[in-house]
Coordinates of C-alpha atoms in Angstrom, one line a residue:
X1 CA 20.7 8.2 40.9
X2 CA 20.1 4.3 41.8
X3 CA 17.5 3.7 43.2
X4 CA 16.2 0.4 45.0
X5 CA 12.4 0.4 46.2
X6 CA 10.8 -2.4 47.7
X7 CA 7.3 -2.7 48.2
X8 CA 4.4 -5.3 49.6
X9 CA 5.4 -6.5 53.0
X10 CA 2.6 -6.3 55.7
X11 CA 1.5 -8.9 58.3
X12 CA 0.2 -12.0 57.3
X13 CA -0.9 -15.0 58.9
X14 CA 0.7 -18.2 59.2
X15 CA 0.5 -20.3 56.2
X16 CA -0.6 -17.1 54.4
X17 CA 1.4 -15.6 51.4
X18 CA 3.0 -12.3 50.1
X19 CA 4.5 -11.0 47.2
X20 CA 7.3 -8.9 47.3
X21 CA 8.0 -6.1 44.7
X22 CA 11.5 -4.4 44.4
X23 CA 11.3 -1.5 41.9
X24 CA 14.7 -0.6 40.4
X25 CA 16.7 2.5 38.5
X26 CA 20.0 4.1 38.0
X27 CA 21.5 1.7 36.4
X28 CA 21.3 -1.5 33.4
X29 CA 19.1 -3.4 35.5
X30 CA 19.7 -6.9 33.7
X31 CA 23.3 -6.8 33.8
X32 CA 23.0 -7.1 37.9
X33 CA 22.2 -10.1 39.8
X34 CA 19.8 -9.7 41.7
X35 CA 19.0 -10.9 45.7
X36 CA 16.6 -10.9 48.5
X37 CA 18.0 -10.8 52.1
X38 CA 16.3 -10.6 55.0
X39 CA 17.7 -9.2 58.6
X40 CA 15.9 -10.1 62.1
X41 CA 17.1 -7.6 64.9
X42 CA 20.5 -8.6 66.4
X43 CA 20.9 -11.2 63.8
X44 CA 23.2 -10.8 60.7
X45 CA 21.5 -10.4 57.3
X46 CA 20.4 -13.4 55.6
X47 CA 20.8 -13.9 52.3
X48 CA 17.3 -15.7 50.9
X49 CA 17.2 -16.2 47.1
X50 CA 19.2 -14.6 44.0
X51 CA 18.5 -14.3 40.4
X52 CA 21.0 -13.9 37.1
X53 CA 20.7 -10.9 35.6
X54 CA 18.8 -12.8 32.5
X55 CA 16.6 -14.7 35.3
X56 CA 17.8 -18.0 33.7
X57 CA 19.3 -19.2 37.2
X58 CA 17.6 -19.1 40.8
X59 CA 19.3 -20.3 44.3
X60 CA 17.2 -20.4 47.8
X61 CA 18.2 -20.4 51.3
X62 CA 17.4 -24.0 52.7
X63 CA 15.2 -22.2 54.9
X64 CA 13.1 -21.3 52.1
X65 CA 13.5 -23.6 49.5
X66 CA 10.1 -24.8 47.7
X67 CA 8.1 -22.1 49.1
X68 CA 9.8 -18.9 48.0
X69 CA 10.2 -17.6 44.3
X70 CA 12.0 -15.0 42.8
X71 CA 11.4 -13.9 39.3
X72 CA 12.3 -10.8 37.4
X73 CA 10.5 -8.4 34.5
X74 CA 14.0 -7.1 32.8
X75 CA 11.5 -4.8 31.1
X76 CA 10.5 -3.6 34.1
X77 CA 13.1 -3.5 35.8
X78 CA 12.1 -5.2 38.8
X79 CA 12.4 -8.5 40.8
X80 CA 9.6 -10.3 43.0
X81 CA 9.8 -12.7 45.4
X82 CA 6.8 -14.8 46.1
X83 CA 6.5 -16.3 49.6
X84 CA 4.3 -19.0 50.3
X85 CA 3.3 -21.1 53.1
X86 CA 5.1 -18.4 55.6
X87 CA 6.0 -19.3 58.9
X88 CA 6.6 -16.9 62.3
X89 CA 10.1 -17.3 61.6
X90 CA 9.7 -15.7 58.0
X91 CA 9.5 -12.3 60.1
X92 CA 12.0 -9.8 59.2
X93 CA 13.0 -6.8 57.2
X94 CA 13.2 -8.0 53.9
X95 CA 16.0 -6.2 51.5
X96 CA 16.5 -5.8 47.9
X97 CA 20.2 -6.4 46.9
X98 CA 21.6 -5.3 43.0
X99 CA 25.2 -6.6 42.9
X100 CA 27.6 -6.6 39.4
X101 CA 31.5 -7.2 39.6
X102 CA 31.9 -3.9 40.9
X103 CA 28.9 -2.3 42.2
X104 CA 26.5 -3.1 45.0
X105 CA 23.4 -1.3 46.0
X106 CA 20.4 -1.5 48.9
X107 CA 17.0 -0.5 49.0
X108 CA 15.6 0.2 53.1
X109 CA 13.8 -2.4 53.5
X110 CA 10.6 -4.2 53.8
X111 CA 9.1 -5.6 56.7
X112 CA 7.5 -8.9 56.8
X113 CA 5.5 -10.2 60.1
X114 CA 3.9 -14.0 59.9
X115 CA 1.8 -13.9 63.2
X116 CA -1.2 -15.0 64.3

């Protein structure tokens, strides 16, 4: 059964950090690229960083560049993202994405408030 948790959203002020957790199983979790997206209500999902599957390559939303990082334990299985210097319009649900050349899977969700 695959499974996508993700843990460590929370309010936060702004300027503050967080780091997300997304724990993984079901499935060889370094043969998957991995993502981050994030949704605000009535807006379409946002896709905010990715990872290879052996963590050697990383892309970022502009939005997000040089203050979000996402990393992955293989041995673990399970990818992070690191947010710093958040911002009010960092709020969202934040979701854990596992994608191959055939499968795709979701975790629910994290949610993420930057507010003062």
């Amino acid at each position: 059964q695959v499974q996508l948790v993700e843990s460590g959203g929370g309010l936060v002020q702004p300027g503050g950090t967080l780091r997300l957790s997304c724990a993984a199983s079901g499935f060889t979790f370094s043969t998957y690229v991995m993502n981050w997206y994030r949704q605000v209500p009535g807006k379409e999902r946002e896709l905010v960083a990715r990872i290879s599957g052996s963590g050697g390559s990383t892309n970022y939303a502009d939005s997000v560049k040089g203050r979000f990082t996402i990393s992955r334990d293989n041995a673990k299985n399970t990818v992070y993202l690191q947010m710093n210097s958040l911002k009010p319009e960092d709020t969202a649900v934040y979701y854990c994405n596992a994608l191959s050349n055939i499968f795709g899977y979701w975790g629910k969700g994290t949610l993420v408030t930057v507010s003062s």
